[in-house]
mmCIF file with all atom_site columns, C-alpha atoms in Angstrom:
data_model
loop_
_atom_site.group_PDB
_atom_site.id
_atom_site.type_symbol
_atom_site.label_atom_id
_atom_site.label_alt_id
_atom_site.label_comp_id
_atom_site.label_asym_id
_atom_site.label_entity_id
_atom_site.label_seq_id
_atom_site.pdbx_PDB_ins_code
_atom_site.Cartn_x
_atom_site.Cartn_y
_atom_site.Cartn_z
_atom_site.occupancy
_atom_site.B_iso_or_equiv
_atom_site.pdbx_formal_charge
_atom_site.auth_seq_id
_atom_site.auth_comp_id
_atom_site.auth_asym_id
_atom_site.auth_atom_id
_atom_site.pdbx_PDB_model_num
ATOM 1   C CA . UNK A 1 1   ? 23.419 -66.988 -30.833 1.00 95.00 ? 402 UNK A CA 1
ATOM 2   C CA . UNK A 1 2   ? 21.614 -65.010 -33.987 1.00 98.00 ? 403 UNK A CA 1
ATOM 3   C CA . UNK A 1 3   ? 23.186 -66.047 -36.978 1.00 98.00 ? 404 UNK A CA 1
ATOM 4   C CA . UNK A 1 4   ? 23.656 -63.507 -40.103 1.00 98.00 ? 405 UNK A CA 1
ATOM 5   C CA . UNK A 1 5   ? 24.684 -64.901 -43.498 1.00 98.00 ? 406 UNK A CA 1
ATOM 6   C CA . UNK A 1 6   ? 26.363 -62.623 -45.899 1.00 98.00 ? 407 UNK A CA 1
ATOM 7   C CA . UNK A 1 7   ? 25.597 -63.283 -48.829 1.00 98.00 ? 408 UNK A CA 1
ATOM 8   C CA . UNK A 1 8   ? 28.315 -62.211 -51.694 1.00 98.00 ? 409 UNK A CA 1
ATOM 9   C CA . UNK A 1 9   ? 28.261 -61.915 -55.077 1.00 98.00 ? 410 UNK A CA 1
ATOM 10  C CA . UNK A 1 10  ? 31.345 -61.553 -57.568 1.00 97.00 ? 411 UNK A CA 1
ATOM 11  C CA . UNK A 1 11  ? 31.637 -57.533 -58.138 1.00 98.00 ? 412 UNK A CA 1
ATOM 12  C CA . UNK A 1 12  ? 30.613 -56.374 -54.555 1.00 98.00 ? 413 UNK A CA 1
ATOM 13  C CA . UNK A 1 13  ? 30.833 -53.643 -52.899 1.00 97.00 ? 414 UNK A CA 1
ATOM 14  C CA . UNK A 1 14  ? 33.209 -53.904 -49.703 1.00 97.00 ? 415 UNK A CA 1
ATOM 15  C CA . UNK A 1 15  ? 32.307 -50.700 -48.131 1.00 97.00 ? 416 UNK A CA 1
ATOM 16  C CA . UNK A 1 16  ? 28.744 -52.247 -48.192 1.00 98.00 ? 417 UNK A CA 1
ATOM 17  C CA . UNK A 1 17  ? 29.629 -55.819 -46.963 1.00 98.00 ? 418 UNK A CA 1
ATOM 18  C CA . UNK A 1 18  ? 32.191 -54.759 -43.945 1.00 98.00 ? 419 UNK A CA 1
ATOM 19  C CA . UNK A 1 19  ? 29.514 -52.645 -42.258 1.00 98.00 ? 420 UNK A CA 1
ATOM 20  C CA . UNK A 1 20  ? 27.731 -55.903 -41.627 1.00 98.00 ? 421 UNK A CA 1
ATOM 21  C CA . UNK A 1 21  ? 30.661 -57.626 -40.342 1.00 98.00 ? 422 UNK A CA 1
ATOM 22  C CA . UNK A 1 22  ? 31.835 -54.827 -38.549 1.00 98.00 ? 423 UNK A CA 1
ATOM 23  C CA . UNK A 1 23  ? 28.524 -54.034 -36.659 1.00 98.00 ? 424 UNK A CA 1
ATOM 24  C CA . UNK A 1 24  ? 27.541 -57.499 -35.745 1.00 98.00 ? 425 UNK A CA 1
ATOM 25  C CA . UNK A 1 25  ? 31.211 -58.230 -34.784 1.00 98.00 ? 426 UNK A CA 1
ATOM 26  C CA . UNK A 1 26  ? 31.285 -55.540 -32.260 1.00 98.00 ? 427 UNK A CA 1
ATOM 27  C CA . UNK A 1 27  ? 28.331 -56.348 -30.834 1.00 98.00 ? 428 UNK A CA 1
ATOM 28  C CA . UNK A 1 28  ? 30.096 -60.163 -30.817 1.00 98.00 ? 429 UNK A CA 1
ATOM 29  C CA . UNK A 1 29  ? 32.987 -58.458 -29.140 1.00 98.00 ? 430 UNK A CA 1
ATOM 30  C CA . UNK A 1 30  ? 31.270 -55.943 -27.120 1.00 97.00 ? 431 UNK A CA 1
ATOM 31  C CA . UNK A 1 31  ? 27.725 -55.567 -27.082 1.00 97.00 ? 432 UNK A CA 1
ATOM 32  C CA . UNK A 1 32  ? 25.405 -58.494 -25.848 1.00 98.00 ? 433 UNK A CA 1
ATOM 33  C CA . UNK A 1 33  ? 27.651 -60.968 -27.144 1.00 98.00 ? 434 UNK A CA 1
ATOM 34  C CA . UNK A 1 34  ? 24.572 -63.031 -29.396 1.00 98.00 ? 435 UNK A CA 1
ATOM 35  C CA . UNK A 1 35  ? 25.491 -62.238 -32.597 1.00 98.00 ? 436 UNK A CA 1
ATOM 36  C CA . UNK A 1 36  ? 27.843 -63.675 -35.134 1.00 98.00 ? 437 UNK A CA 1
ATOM 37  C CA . UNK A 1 37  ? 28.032 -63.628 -38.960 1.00 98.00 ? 438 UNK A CA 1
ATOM 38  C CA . UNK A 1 38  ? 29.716 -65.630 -41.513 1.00 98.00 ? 439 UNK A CA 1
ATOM 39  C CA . UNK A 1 39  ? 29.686 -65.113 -45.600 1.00 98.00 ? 440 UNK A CA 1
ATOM 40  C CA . UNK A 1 40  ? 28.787 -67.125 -48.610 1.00 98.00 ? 441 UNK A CA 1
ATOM 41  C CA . UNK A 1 41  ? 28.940 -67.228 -52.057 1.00 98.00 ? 442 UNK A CA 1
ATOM 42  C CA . UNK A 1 42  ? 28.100 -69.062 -55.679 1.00 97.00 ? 443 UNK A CA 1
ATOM 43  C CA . UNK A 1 43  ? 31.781 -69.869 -54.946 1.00 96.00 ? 444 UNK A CA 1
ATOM 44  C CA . UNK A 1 44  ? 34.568 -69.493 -51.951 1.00 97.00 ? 445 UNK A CA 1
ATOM 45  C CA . UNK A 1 45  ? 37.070 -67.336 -54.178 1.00 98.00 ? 446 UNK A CA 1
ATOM 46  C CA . UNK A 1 46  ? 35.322 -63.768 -55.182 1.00 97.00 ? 447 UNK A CA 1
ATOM 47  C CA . UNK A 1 47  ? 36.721 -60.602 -55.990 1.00 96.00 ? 448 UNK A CA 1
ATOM 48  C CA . UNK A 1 48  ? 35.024 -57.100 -55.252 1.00 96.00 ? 449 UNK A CA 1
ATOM 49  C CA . UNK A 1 49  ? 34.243 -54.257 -56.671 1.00 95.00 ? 450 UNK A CA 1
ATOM 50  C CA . UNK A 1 50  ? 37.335 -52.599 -56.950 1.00 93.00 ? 451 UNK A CA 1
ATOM 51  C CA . UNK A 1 51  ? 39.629 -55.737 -57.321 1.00 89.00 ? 452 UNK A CA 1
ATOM 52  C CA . UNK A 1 52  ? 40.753 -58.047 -54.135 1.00 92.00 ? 453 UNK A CA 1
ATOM 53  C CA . UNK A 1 53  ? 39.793 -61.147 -53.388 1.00 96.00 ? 454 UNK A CA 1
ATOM 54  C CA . UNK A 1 54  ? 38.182 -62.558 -50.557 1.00 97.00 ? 455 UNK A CA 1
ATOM 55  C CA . UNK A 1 55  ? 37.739 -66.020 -49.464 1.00 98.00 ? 456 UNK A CA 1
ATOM 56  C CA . UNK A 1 56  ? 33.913 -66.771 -48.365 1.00 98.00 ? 457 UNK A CA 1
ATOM 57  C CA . UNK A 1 57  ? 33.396 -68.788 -45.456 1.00 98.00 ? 458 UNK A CA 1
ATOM 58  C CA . UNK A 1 58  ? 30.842 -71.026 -47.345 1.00 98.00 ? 459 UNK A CA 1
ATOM 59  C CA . UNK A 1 59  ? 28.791 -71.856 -50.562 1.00 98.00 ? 460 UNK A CA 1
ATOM 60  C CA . UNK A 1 60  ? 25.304 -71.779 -51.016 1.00 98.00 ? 461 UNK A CA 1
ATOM 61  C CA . UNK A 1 61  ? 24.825 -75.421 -51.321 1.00 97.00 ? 462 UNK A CA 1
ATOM 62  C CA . UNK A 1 62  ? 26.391 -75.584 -48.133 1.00 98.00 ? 463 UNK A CA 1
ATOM 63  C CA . UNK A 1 63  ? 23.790 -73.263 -46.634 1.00 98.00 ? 464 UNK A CA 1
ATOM 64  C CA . UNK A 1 64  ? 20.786 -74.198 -44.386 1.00 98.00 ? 465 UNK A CA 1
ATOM 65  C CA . UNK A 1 65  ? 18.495 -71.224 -43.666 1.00 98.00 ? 466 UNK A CA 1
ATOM 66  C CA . UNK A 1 66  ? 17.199 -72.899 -40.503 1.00 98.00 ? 467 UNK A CA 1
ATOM 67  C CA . UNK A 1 67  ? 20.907 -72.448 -39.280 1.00 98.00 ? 468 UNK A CA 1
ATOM 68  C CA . UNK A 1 68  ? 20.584 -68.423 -39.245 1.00 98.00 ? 469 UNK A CA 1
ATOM 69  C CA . UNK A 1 69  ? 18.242 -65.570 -38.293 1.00 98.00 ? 470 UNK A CA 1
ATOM 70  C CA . UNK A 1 70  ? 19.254 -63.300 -41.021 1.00 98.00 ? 471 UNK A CA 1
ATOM 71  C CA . UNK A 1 71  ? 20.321 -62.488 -44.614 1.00 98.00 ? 472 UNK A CA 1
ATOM 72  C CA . UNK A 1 72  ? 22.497 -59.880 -45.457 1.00 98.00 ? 473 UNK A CA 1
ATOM 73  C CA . UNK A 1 73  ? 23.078 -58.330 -49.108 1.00 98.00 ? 474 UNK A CA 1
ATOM 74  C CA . UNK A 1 74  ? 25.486 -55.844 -50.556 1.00 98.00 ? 475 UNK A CA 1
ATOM 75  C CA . UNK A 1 75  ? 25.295 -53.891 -53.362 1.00 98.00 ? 476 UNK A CA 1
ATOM 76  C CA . UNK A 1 76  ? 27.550 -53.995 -56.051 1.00 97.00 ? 477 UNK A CA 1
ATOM 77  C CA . UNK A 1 77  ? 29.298 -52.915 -59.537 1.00 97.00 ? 478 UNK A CA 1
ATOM 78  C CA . UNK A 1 78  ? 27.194 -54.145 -62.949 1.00 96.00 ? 479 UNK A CA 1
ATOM 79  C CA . UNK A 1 79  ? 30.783 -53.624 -64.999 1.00 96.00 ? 480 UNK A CA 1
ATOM 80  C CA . UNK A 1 80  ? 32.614 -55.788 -61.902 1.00 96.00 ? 481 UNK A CA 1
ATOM 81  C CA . UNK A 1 81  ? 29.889 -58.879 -62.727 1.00 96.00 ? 482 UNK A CA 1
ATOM 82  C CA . UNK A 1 82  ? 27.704 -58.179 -59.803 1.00 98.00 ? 483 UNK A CA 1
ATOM 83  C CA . UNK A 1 83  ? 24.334 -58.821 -61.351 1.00 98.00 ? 484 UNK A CA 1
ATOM 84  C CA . UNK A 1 84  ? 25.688 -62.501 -63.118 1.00 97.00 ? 485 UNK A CA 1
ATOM 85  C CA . UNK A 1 85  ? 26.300 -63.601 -59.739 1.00 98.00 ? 486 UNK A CA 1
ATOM 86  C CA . UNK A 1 86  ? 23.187 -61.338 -58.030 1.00 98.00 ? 487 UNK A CA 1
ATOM 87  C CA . UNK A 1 87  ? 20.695 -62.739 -60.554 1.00 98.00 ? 488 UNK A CA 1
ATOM 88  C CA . UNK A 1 88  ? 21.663 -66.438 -60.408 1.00 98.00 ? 489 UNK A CA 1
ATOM 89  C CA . UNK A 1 89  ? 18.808 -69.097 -59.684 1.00 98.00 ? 490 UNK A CA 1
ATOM 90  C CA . UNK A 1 90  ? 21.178 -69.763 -56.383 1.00 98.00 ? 491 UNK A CA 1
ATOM 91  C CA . UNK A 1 91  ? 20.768 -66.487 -55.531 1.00 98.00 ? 492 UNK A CA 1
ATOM 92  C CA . UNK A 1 92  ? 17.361 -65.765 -56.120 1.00 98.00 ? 493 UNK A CA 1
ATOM 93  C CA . UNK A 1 93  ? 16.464 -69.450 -54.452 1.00 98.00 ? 494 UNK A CA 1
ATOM 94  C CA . UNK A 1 94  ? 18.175 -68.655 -51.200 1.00 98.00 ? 495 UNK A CA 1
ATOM 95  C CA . UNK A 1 95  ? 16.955 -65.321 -50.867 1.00 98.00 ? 496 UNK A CA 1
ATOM 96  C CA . UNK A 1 96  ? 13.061 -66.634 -51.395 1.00 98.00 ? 497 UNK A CA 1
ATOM 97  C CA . UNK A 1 97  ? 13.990 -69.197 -48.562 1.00 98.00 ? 498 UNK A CA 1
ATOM 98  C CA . UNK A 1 98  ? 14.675 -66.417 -45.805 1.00 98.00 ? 499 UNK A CA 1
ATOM 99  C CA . UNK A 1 99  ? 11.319 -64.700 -47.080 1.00 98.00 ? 500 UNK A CA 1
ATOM 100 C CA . UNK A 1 100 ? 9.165  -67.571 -46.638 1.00 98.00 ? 501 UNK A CA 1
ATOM 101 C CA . UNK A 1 101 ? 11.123 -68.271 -43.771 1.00 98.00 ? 502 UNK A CA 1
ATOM 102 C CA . UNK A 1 102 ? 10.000 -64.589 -42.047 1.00 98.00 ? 503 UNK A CA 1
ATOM 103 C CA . UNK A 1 103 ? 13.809 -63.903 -41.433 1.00 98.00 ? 504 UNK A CA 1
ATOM 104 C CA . UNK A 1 104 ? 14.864 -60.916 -41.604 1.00 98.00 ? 505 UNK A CA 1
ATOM 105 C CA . UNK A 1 105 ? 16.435 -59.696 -44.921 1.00 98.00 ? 506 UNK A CA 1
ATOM 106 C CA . UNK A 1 106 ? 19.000 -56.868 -44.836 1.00 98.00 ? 507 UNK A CA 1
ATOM 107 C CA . UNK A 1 107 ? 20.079 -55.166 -47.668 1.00 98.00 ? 508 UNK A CA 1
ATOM 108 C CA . UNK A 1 108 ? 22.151 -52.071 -48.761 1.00 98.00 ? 509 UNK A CA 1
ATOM 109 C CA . UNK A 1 109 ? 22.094 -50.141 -52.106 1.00 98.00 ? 510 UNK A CA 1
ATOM 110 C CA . UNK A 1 110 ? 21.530 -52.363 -55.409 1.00 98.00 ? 511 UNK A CA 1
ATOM 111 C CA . UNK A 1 111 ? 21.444 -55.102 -53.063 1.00 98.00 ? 512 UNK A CA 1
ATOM 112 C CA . UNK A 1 112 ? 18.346 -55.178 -53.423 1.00 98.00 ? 513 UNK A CA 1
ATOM 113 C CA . UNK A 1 113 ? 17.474 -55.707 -56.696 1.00 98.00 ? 514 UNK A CA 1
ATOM 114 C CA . UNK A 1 114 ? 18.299 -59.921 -56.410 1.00 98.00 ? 515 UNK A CA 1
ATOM 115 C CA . UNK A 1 115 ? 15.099 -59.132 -53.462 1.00 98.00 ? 516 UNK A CA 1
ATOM 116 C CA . UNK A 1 116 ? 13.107 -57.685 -56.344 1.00 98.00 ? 517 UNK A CA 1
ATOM 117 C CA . UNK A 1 117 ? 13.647 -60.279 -58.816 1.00 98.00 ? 518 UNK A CA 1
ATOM 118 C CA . UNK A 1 118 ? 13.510 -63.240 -56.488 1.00 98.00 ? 519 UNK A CA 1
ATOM 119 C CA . UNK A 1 119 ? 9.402  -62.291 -56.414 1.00 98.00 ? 520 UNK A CA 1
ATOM 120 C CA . UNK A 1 120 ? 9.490  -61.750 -53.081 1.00 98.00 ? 521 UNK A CA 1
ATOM 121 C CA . UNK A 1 121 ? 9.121  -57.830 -52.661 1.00 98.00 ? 522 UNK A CA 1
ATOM 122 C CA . UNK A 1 122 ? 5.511  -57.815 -55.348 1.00 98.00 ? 523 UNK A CA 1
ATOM 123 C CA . UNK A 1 123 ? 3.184  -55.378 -54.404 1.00 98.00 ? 524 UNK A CA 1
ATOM 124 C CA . UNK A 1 124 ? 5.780  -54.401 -51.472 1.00 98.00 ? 525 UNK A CA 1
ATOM 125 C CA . UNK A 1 125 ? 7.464  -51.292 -50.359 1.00 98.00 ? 526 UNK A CA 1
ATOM 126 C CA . UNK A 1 126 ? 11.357 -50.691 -51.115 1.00 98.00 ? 527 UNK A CA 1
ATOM 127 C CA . UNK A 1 127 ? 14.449 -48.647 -52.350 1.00 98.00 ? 528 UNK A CA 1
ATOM 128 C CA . UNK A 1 128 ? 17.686 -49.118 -54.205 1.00 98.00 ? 529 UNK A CA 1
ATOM 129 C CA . UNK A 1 129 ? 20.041 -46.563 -55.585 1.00 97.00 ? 530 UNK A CA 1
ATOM 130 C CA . UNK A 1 130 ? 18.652 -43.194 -56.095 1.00 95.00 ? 531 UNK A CA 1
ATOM 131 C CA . UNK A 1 131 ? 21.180 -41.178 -58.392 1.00 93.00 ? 532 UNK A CA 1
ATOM 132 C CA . UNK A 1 132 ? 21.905 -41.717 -62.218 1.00 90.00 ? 533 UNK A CA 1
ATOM 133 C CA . UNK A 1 133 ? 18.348 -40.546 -63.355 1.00 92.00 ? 534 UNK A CA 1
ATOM 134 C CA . UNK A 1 134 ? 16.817 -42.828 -60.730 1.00 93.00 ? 535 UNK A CA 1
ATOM 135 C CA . UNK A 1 135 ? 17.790 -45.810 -63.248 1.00 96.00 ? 536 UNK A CA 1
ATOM 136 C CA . UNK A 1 136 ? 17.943 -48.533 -60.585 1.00 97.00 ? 537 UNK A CA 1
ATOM 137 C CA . UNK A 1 137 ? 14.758 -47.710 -58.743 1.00 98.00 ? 538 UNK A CA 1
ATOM 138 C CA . UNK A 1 138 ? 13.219 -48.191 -62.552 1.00 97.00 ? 539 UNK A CA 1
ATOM 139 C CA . UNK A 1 139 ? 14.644 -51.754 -62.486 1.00 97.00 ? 540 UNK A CA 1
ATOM 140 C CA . UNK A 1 140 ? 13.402 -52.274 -59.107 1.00 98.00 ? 541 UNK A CA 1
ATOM 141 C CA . UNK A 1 141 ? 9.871  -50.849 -60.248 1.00 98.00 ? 542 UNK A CA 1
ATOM 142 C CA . UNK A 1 142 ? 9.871  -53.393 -62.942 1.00 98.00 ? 543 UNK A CA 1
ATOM 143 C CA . UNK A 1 143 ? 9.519  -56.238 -60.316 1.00 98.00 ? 544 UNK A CA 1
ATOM 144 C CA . UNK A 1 144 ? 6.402  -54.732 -59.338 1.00 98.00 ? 545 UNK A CA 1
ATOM 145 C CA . UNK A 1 145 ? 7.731  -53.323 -56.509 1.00 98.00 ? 546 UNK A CA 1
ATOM 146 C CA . UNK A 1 146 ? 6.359  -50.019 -54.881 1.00 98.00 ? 547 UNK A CA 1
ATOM 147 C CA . UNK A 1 147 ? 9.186  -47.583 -54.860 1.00 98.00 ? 548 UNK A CA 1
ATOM 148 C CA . UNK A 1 148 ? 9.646  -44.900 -52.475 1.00 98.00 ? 549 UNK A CA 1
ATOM 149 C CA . UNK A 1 149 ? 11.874 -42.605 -54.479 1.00 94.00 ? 550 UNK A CA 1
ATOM 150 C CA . UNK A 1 150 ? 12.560 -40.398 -51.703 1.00 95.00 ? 551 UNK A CA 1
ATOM 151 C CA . UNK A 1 151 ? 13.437 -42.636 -48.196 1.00 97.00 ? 552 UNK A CA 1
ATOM 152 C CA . UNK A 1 152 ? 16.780 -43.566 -47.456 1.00 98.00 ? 553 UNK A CA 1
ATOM 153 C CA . UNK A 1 153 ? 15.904 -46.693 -45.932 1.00 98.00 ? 554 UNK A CA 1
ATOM 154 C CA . UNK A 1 154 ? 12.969 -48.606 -46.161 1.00 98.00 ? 555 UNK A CA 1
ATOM 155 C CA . UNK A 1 155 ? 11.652 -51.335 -44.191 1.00 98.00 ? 556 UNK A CA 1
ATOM 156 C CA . UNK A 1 156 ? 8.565  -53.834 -45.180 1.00 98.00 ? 557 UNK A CA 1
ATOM 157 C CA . UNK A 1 157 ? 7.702  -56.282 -42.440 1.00 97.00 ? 558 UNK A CA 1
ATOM 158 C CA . UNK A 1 158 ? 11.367 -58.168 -42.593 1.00 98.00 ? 559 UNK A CA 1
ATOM 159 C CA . UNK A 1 159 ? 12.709 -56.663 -45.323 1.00 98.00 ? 560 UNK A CA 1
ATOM 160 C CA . UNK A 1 160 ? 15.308 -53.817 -45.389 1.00 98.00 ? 561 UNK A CA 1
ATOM 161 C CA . UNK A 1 161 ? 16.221 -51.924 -47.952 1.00 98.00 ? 562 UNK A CA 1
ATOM 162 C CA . UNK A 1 162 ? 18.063 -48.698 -48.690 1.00 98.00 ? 563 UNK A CA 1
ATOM 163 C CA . UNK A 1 163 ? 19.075 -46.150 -51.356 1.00 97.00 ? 564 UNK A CA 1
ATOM 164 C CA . UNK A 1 164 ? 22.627 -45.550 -51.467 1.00 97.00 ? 565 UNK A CA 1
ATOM 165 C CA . UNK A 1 165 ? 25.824 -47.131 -50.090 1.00 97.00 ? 566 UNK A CA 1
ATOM 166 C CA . UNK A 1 166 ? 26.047 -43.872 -47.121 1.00 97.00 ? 567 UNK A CA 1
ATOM 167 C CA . UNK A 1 167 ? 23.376 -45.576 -46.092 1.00 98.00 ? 568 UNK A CA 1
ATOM 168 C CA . UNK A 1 168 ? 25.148 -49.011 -45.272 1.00 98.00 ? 569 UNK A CA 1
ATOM 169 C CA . UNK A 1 169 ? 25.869 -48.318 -40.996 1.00 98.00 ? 570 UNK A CA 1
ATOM 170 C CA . UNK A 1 170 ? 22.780 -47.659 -40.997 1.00 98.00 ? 571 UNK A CA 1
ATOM 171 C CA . UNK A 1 171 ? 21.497 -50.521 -42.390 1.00 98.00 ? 572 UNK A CA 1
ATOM 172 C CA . UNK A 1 172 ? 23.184 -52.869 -40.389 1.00 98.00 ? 573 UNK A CA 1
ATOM 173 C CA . UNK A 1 173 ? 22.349 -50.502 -37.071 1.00 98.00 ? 574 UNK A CA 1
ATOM 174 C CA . UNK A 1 174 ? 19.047 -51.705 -38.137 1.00 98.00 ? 575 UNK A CA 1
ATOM 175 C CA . UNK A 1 175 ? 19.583 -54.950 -38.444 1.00 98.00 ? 576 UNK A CA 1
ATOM 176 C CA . UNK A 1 176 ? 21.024 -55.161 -34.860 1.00 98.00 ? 577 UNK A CA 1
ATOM 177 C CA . UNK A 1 177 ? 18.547 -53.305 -33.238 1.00 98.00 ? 578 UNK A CA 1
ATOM 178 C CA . UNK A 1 178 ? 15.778 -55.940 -34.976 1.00 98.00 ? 579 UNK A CA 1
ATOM 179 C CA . UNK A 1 179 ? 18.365 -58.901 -33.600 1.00 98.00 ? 580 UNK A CA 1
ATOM 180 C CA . UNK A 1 180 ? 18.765 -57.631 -30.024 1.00 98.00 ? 581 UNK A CA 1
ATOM 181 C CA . UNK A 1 181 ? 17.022 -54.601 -28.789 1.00 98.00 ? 582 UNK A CA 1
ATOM 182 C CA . UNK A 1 182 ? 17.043 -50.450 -29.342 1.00 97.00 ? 583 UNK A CA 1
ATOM 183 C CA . UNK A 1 183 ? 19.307 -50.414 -26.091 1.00 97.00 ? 584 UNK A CA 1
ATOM 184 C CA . UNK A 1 184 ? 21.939 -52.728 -27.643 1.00 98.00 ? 585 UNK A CA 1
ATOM 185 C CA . UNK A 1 185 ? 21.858 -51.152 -30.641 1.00 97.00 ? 586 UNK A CA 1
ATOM 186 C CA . UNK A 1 186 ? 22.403 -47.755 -28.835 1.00 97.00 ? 587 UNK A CA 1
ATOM 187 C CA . UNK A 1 187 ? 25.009 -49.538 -26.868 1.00 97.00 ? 588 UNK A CA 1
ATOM 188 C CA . UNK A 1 188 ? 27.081 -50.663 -29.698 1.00 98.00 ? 589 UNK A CA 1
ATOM 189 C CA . UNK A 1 189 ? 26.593 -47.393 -31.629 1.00 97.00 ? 590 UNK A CA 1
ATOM 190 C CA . UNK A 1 190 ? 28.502 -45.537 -28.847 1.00 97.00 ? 591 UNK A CA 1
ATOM 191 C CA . UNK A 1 191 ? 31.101 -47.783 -28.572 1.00 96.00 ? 592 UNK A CA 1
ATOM 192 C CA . UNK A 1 192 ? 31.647 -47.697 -32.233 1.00 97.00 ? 593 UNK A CA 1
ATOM 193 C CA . UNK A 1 193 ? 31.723 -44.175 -31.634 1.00 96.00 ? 594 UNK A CA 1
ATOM 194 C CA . UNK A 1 194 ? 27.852 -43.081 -33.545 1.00 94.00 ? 595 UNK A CA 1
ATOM 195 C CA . UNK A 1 195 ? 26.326 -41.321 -30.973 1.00 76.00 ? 596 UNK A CA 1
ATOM 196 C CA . UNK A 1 196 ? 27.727 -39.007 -28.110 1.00 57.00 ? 597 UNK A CA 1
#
């Protein structure tokens, strides 16, 4: 079984964190069948973007990155505390460990700014939001990362990253296909209703 770990922070997005769980549970449900993902957080009880709560399956103390295959990170709101959380030495620590690890990391809009500041994108290819004057991709910059402005998803060795939150299904298409196979992938993306 491939194991994906969500990882959450206070303020995310949930657009951007139920493409993960939706893509890897259908291909639970209906595709191959090897996948399954669970969620964690600096604490169980964490509320969204836009307000409800959700209950994390784990914290990150709790968390052994030898348990799971992947890493996956959603964006999220600065004014709903996303970057407190993001930003944390937790954070930051855990996300290092899949790098050094080579497991894939998997991330969707500002989600991947924590990658830039954990060190582990330097002198490495990414994206992160695009609009607003191209602020974010400034931040991400600052982390000596090399930018590419223009890509909607970019992927360095086991890294993903990706420029805007319509980008999220295809993000975690992505991360399926590098989990299983193209076919699978395929597979799942008709039954899900993606391709004719």
């Amino acid at each position: 079984m491939k194991k994906v770990l969500l990882l959450l922070a206070d303020g995310f997005e949930a657009v951007e964190a139920s493409v993960f769980t939706d893509v890897i549970g259908w291909n639970k449900a209906e595709g191959d069948g090897s996948t399954d993902l669970v969620t964690v957080g600096k604490r169980k009880k964490l509320k969204c973007t836009f307000g409800f709560t959700v209950i994390c399956d784990y914290t990150i103390d709790q968390i052994n990155v030898d348990d799971f295959d992947a890493l996956a990170i959603p964006g999220g709101f600065e004014d709903a505390g996303f970057y407190k959380d993001a930003y944390s030495k937790a954070f930051l620590n855990l996300i290092r460990s899949f790098d050094q690890a080579r497991k894939i990391i998997a991330s969707v809009c500002v989600g991947a700014l924590p990658i830039g500041k954990s060190g582990v994108l330097a002198g490495r290819n990414a994206t992160t939001y695009h609009l607003s004057s191209g602020a974010r991709q400034k931040q991400l910059a600052e982390f000596k990362v090399n930018v590419l402005a223009n890509e909607p998803i970019v992927i360095d060795r086991n890294i993903i990253t990706s420029y805007n939150p319509s980008t999220a299904f295809d993000v975690a298409f992505t991360l399926l296909e590098m989990l299983t196979s193209k076919e699978n992938c395929y597979h799942v993306k008709h039954l899900m209703g993606f391709s004719s």
